[in-house]
């Protein structure tokens, strides 16, 4: 359930309002990626590093690597 929710949150980021990008990125991080997150998703360390580097300057596609990783896990 967490994986699907994460994927949907990433879709909201990609297609949502430009003015809310930083807010949505922070929300995704807090819910799914932060240490002790309530709905933590399991992504590999390399993907996590790229994602953490990217969220320093949030943009619409910052979660793409992590989203693709989760998509491939769900597909299996």
XYZ file of C-alpha atoms in Angstrom:
76
model
C 0.000 0.000 0.000
C 2.867 2.372 0.817
C 4.456 1.806 -2.586
C 1.274 2.672 -4.453
C 0.667 5.737 -2.277
C 4.233 6.886 -2.934
C 3.795 6.427 -6.678
C 0.542 8.426 -6.604
C 2.185 11.215 -4.576
C 4.952 11.404 -7.194
C 2.317 11.705 -9.920
C 0.713 14.567 -7.987
C 4.131 16.239 -7.867
C 4.694 15.768 -11.591
C 1.295 17.060 -12.704
C 0.344 19.348 -9.811
C 0.508 23.096 -9.424
C 3.903 24.718 -9.924
C 3.435 26.877 -6.829
C 3.081 23.792 -4.579
C 6.152 21.843 -5.742
C 8.336 22.554 -2.690
C 5.444 21.737 -0.346
C 4.662 18.444 -2.123
C 8.336 17.395 -2.235
C 8.636 18.008 1.502
C 5.433 16.082 2.161
C 6.626 13.103 0.101
C 9.961 13.128 1.901
C 8.385 13.286 5.361
C 5.792 10.586 4.644
C 7.832 8.090 2.655
C 11.603 8.672 2.721
C 12.652 10.316 5.998
C 14.134 8.168 8.765
C 11.189 6.953 10.829
C 8.653 7.925 8.150
C 5.135 6.701 8.867
C 4.704 5.128 5.412
C 8.349 4.357 4.608
C 9.168 2.895 1.193
C 12.235 0.791 0.498
C 14.525 2.260 -2.156
C 18.179 1.406 -2.675
C 20.918 3.637 -1.291
C 22.044 4.943 -4.695
C 18.513 6.071 -5.564
C 18.101 7.591 -2.095
C 21.337 9.568 -2.489
C 20.256 10.983 -5.869
C 16.828 11.840 -4.481
C 18.198 13.542 -1.361
C 20.599 15.570 -3.488
C 17.742 16.573 -5.793
C 15.358 17.721 -3.073
C 17.821 20.416 -2.051
C 16.471 22.287 -5.080
C 12.972 20.829 -5.523
C 11.525 20.534 -8.989
C 8.725 18.629 -10.691
C 10.864 15.603 -11.632
C 13.002 15.258 -8.492
C 11.316 11.992 -7.434
C 11.501 10.291 -10.852
C 14.329 7.865 -9.962
C 12.670 6.822 -6.716
C 9.274 6.559 -8.401
C 10.694 4.315 -11.132
C 12.401 2.134 -8.521
C 9.118 1.677 -6.645
C 7.258 1.051 -9.903
C 9.665 -1.762 -10.783
C 9.205 -3.288 -7.317
C 5.431 -3.211 -7.722
C 5.686 -4.667 -11.223
C 7.579 -7.695 -9.907
